[in-house]
Tab-separated table of C-alpha atoms and ligand atoms in Angstrom:
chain	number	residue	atom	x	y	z
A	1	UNK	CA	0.000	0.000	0.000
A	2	UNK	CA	1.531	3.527	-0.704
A	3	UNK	CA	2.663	5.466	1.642
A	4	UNK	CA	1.051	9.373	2.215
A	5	UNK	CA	2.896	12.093	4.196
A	6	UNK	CA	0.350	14.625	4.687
A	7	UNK	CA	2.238	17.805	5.822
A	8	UNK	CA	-0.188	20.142	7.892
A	9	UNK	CA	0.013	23.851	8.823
A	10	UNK	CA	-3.079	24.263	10.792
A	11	UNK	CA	-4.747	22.476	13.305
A	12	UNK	CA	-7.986	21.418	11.123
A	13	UNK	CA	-6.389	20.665	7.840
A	14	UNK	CA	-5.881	16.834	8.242
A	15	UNK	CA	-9.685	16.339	8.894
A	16	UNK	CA	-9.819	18.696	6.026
A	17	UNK	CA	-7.678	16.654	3.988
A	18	UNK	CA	-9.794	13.406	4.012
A	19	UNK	CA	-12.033	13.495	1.364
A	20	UNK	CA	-8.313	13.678	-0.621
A	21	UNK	CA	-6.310	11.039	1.083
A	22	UNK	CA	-8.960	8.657	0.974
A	23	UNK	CA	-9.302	9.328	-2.627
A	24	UNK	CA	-5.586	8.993	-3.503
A	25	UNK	CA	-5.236	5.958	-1.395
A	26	UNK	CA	-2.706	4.742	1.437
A	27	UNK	CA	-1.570	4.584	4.637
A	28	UNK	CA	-1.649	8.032	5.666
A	29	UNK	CA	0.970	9.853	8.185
A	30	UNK	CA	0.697	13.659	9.322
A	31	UNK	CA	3.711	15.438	9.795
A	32	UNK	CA	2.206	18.318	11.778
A	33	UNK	CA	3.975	21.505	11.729
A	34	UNK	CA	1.716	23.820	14.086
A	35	UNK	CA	0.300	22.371	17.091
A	36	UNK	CA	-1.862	19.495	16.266
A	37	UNK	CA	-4.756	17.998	18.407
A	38	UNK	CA	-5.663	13.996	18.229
A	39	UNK	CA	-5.715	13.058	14.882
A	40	UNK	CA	-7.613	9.507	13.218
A	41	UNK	CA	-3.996	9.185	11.618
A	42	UNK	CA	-0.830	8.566	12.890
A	43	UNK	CA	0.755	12.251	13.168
A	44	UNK	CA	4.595	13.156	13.982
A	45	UNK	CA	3.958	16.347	15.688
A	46	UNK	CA	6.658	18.612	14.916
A	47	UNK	CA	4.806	21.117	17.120
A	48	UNK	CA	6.255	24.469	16.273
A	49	UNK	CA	3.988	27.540	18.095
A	50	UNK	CA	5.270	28.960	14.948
A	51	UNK	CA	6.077	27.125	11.556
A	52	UNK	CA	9.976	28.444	10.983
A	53	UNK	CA	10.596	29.961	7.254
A	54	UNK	CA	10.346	27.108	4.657
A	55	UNK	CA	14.126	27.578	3.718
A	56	UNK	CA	15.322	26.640	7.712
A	57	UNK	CA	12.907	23.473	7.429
A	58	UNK	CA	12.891	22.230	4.245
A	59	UNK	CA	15.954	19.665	4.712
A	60	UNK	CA	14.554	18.337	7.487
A	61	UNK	CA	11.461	17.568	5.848
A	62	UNK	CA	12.562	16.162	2.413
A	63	UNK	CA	14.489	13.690	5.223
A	64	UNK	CA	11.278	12.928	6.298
A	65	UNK	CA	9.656	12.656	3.074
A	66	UNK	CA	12.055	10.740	1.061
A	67	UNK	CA	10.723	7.604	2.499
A	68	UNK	CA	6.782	8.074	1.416
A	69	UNK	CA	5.369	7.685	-1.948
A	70	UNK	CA	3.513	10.785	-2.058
A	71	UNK	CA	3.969	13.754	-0.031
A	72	UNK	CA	0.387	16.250	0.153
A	73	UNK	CA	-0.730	19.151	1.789
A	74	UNK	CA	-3.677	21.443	1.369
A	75	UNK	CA	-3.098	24.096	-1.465
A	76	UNK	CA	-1.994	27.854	0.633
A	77	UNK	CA	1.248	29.832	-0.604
A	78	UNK	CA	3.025	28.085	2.663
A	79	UNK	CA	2.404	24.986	1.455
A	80	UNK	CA	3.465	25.671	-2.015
A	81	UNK	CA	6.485	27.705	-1.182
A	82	UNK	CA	7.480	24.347	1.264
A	83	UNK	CA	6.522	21.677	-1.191
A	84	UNK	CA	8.726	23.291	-4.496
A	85	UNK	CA	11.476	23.592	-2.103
A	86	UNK	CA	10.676	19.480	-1.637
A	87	UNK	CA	10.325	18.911	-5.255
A	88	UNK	CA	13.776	20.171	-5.533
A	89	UNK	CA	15.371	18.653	-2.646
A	90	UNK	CA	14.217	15.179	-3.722
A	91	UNK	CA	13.923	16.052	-7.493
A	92	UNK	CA	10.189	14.219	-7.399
A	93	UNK	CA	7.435	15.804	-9.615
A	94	UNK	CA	5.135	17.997	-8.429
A	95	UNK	CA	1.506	19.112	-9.201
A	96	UNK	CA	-0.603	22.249	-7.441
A	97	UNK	CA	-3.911	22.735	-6.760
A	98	UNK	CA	-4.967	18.864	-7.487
A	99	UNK	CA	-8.568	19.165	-8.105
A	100	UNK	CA	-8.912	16.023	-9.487
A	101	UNK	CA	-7.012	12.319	-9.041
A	102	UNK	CA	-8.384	10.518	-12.529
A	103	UNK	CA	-5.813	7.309	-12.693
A	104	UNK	CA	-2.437	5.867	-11.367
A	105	UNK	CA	-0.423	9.521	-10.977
A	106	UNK	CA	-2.244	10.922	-12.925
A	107	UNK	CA	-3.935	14.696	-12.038
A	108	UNK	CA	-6.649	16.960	-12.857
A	109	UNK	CA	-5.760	21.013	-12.265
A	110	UNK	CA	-6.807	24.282	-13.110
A	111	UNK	CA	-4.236	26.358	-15.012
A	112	UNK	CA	-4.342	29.732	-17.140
A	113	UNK	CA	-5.849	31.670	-14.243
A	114	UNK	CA	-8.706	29.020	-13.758
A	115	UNK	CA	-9.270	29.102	-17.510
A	116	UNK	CA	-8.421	25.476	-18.540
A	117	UNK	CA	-7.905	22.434	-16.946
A	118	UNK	CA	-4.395	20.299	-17.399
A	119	UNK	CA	-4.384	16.618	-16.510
A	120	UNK	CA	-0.396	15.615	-15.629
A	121	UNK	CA	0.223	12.029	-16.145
A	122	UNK	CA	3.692	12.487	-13.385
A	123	UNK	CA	6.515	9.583	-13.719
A	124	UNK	CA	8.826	8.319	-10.589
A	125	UNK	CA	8.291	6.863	-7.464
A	126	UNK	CA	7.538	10.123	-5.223
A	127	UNK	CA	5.019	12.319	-6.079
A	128	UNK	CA	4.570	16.001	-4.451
A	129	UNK	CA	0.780	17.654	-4.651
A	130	UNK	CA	-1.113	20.198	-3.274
A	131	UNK	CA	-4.642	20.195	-3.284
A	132	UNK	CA	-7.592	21.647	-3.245
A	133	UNK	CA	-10.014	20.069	-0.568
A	134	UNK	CA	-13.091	21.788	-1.798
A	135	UNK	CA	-12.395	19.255	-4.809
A	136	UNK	CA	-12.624	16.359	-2.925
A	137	UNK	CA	-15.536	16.640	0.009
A	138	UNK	CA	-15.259	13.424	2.735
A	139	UNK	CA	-16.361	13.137	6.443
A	140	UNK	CA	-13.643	13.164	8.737
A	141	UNK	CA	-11.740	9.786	8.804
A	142	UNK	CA	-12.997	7.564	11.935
A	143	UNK	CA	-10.921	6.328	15.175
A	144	UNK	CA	-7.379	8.230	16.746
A	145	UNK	CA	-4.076	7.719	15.583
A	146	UNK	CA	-0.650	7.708	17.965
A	147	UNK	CA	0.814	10.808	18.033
A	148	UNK	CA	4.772	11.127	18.268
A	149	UNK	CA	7.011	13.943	18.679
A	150	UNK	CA	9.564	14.689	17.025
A	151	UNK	CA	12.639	17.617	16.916
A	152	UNK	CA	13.090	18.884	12.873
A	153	UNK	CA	15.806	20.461	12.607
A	154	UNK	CA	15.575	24.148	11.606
A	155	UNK	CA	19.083	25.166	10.035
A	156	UNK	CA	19.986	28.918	9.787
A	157	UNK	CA	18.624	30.984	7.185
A	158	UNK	CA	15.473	33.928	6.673
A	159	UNK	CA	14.491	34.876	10.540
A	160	UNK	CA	11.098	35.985	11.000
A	161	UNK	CA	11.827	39.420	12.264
A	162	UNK	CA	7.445	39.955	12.933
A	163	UNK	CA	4.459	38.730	12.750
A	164	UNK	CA	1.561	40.428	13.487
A	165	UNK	CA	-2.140	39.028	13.340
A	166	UNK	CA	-4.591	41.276	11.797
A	167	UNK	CA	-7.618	38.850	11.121
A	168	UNK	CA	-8.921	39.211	14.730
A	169	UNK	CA	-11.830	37.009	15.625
A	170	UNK	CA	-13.259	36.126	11.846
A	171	UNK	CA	-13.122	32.928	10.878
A	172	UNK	CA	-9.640	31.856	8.359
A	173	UNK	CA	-10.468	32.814	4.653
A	174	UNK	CA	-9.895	29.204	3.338
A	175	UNK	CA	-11.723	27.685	5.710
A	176	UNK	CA	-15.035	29.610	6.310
A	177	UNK	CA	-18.313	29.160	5.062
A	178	UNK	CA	-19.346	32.221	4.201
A	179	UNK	CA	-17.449	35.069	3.320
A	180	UNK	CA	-18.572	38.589	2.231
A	181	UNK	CA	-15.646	40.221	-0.298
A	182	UNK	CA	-15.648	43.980	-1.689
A	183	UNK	CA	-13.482	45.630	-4.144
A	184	UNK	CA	-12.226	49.004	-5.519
A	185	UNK	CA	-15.060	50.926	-5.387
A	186	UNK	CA	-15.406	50.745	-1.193
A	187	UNK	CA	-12.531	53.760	-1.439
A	188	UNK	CA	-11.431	53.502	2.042
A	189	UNK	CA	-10.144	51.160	4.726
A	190	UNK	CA	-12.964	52.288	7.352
A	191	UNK	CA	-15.738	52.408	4.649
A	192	UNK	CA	-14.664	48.642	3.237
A	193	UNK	CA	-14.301	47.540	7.793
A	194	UNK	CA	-17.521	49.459	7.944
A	195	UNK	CA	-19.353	47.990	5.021
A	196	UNK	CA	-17.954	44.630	4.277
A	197	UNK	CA	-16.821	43.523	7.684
A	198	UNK	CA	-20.123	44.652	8.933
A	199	UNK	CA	-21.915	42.180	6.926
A	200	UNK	CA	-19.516	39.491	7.539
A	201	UNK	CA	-19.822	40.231	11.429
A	202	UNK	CA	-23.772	39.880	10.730
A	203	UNK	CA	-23.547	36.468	8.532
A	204	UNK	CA	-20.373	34.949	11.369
A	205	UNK	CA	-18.439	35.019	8.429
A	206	UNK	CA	-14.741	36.201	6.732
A	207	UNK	CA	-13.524	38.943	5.002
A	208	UNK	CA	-12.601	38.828	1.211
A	209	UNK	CA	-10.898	41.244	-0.991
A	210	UNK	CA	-9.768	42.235	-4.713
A	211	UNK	CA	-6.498	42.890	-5.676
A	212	UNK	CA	-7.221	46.017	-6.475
A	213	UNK	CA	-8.314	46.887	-3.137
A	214	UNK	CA	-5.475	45.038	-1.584
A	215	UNK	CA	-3.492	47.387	-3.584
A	216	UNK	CA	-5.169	50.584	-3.160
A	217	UNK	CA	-5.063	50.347	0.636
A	218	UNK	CA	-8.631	49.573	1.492
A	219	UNK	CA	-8.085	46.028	2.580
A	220	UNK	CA	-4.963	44.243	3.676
A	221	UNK	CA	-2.600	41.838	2.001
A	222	UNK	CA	-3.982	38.367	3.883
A	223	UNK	CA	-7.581	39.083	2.230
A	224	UNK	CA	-7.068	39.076	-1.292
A	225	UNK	CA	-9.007	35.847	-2.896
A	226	UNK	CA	-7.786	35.067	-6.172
A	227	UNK	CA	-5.403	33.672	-8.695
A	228	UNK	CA	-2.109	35.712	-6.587
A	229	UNK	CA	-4.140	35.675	-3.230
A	230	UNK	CA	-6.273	32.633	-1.374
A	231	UNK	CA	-8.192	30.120	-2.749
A	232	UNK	CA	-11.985	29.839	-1.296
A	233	UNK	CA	-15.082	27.145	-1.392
A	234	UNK	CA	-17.143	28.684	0.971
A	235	UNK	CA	-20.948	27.934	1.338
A	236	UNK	CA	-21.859	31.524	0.271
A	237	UNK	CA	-19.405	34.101	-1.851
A	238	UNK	CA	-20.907	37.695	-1.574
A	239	UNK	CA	-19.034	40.025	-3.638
A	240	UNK	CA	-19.946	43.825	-3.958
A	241	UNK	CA	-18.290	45.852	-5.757
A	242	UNK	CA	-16.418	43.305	-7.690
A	243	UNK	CA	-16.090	43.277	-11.584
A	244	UNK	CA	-15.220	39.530	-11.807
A	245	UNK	CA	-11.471	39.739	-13.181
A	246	UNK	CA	-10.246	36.541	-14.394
A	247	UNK	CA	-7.926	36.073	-11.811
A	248	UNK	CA	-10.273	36.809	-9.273
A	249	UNK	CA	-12.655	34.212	-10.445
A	250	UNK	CA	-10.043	31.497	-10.083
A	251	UNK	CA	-9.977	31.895	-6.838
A	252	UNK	CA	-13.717	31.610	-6.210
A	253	UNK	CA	-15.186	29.328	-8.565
A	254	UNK	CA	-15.557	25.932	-5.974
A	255	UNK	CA	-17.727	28.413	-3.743
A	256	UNK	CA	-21.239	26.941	-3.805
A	257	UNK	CA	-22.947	30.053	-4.071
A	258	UNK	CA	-22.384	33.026	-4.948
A	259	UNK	CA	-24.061	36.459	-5.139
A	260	UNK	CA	-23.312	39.547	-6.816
A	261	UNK	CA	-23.671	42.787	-5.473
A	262	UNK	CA	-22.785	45.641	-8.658
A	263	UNK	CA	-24.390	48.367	-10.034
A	264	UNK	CA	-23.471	48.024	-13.795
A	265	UNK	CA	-25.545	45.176	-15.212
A	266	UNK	CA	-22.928	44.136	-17.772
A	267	UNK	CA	-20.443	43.190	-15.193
A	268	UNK	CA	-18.573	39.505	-15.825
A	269	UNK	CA	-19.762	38.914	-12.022
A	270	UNK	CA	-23.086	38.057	-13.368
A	271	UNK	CA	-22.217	35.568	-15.265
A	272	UNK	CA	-20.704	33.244	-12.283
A	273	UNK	CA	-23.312	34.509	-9.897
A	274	UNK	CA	-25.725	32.373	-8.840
A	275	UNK	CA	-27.643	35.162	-7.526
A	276	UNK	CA	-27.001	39.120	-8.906
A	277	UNK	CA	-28.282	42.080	-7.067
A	278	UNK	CA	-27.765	45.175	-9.529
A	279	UNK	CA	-27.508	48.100	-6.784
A	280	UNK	CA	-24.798	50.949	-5.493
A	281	UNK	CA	-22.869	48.423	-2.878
A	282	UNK	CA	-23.219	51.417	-0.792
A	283	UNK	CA	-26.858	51.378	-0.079
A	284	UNK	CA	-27.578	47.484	-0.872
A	285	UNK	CA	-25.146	46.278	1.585
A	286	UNK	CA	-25.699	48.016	5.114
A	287	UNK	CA	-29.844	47.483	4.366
A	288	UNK	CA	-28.852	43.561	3.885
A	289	UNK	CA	-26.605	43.855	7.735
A	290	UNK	CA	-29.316	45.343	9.195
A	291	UNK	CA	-32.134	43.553	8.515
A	292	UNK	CA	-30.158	40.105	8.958
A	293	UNK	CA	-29.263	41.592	12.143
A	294	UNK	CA	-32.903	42.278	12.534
A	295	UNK	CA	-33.972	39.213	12.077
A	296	UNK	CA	-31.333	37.469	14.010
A	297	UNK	CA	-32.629	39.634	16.909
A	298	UNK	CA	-36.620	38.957	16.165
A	299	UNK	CA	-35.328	34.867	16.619
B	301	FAD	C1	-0.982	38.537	-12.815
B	301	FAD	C2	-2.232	39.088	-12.170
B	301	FAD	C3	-2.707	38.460	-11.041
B	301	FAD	C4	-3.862	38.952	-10.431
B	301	FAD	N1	-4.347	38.315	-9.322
B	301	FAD	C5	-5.510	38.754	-8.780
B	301	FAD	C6	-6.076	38.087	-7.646
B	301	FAD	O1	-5.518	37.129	-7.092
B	301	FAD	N2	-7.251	38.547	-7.168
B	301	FAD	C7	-7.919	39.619	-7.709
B	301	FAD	O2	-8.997	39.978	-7.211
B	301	FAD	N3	-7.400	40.268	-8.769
B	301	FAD	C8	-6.196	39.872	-9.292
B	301	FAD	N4	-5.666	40.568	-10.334
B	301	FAD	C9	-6.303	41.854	-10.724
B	301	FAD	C10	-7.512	41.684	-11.636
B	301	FAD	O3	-7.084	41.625	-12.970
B	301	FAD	C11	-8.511	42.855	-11.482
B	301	FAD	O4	-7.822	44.074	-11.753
B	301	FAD	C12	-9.130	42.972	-10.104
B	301	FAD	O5	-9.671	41.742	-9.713
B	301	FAD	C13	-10.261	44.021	-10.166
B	301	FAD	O6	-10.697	44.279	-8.865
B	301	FAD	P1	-12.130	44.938	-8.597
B	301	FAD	O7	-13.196	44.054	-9.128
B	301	FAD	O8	-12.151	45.307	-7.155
B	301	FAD	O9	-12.048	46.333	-9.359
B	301	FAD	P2	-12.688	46.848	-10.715
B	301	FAD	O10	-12.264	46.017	-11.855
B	301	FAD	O11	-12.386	48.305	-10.745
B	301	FAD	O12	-14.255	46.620	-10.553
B	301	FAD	C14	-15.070	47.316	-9.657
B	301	FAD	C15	-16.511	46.894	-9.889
B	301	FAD	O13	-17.340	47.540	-8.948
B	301	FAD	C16	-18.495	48.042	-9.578
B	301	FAD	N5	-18.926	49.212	-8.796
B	301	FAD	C17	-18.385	50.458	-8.783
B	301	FAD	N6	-19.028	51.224	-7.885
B	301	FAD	C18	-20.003	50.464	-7.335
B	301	FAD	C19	-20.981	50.697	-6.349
B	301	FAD	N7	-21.104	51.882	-5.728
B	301	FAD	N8	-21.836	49.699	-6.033
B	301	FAD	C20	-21.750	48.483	-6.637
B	301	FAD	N9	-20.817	48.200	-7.597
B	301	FAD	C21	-19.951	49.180	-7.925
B	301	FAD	C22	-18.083	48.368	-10.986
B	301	FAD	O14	-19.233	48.290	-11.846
B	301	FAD	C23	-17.058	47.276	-11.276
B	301	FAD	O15	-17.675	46.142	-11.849
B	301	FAD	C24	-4.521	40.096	-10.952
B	301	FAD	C25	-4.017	40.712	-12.121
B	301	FAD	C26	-2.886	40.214	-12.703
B	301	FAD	C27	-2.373	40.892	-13.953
């Protein structure tokens, strides 16, 4: 039976993972890099309060690694910037953002921006992926695994010099099940906290954001959903104010629904939206946050 090293970064991402390793089949082993609780599979708890720069850990890893067949981890730019340095380390293939497993090594994954799909027949023994869990939907696996700890080594190299949370109380971006996004048009940082974050407050949901308001200072680096930022599949997508870029759209298209808030009726939104509200964002949105608040008062 192959062997599967399942490299986490988060506490939640090996029950998130096993709709996946189910699929690809094997005996599965975490190597958990953050603080990990029980697990159903066997995990080697490297247990870092915080995961070290992937350059200081990546030997240690691929020394790991090197004995498993495939080596996986949920698709985020950590796990991608850890995994290539793996690929290269061990010289094994790798494939991102697995959204399909259709034969022996052989993988289904969106490419041009979301725009086509590639299927990658890979050759060798190991095989590196990310994936996409949306992709691949499973209930947690069943029973607890042992859990052993272990010392990577971290060897010198980049230092985290700070790292400051900014996300506050939200629920994580990749993980949430609803999540309210705005773009350009909010202006400001207070109007998009104001606007955007008020209806995410109201739903219990996360925070989204264009690049274009990532880059215009109205929302902050760790929000931007997208081809360059974080890939979603929440429940419910709101986006207001968005024009529906390409690249935007890559990042959003496993969401299960998702609703368009924009005021000119020929924007490419609408055609991905399930549901399209043609309004100013600006009056739509704070009437929708307060009469969900309403109503979650009145229950
Ligand atoms: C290599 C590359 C990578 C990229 N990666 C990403 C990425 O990861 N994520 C990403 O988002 N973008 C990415 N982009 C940028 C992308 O091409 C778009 O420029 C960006 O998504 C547009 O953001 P926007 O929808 O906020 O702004 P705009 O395109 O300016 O659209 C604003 C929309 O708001 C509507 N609007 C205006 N005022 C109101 C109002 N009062 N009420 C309601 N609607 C209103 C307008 O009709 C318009 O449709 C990338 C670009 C490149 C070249």
């Amino acid at each position: 039976m192959p062997k599967i090293l399942l490299i986490t970064f988060g506490p939640s991402e090996a029950a998130v993972a096993s709709g996946f390793v189910a699929k690809l089949g094997g005996d599965v082993t975490v190597l958990a890099l953050a603080a990990t609780g029980p697990s159903a599979y066997n995990v080697l708890d490297a247990g870092f309060s915080e995961i070290p720069p992937s350059d200081t850990i990546s030997t240690g890893v691929a020394d790991i690694a090197r004995d498993y067949d495939y080596v996986a981890a949920v698709s985020s730019l950590a796990a991608k910037d850890l995994l290539a340095r793996l690929a290269g380390h061990l010289d094994w293939p790798l494939v991102n953002d697995v959204t399909a497993i259709s034969g022996t090594k052989e993988f289904q994954h969106p490419v041009a921006a979301g725009a086509a799909v590639e299927t990658v027949r890979v050759a060798g023994d190991g095989v590196i992926l990310t994936f996409r869990p949306a992709a691949f939907p499973g209930s947690p696996a069943g029973g607890v695994g042992t859990t052993e700890a272990i010392s990577l080594a971290v060897s010198s190299g980049s230092r985290r010099t700070e790292a400051a949370a900014k996300s506050g109380t939200r629920p994580d971006l990749a993980q949430a099940k609803v999540i309210v996004s705005g773009g350009r048009p909010l202006q400001t940082a207070d109007k998009f906290e104001q606007i955007i974050g008020g209806l995410a407050d109201a739903l219990g949901g996360a925070v989204g954001a264009t690049r274009a308001a990532v880059d215009s200072g109205i929302a902050s680096n760790e929000l931007q959903v997208g081809q360059t930022g974080k890939i979603v599949a929440p429940d419910l997508y709101i986006a207001a104010g968005i024009s529906g870029s390409t690249q935007h759209l890559a990042g959003i298209k496993d969401s299960k629904v998702i609703v368009a808030i924009n005021k000119d009726p020929g924007a490419p939104i609408f055609e991905v939206a399930d549901f399209g509200l043609v309004a100013d964002l600006f009056e739509a949105v704070p009437e929708l946050t307060a009469q969900i608040r309403q109503r979650a008062v009145a229950q």
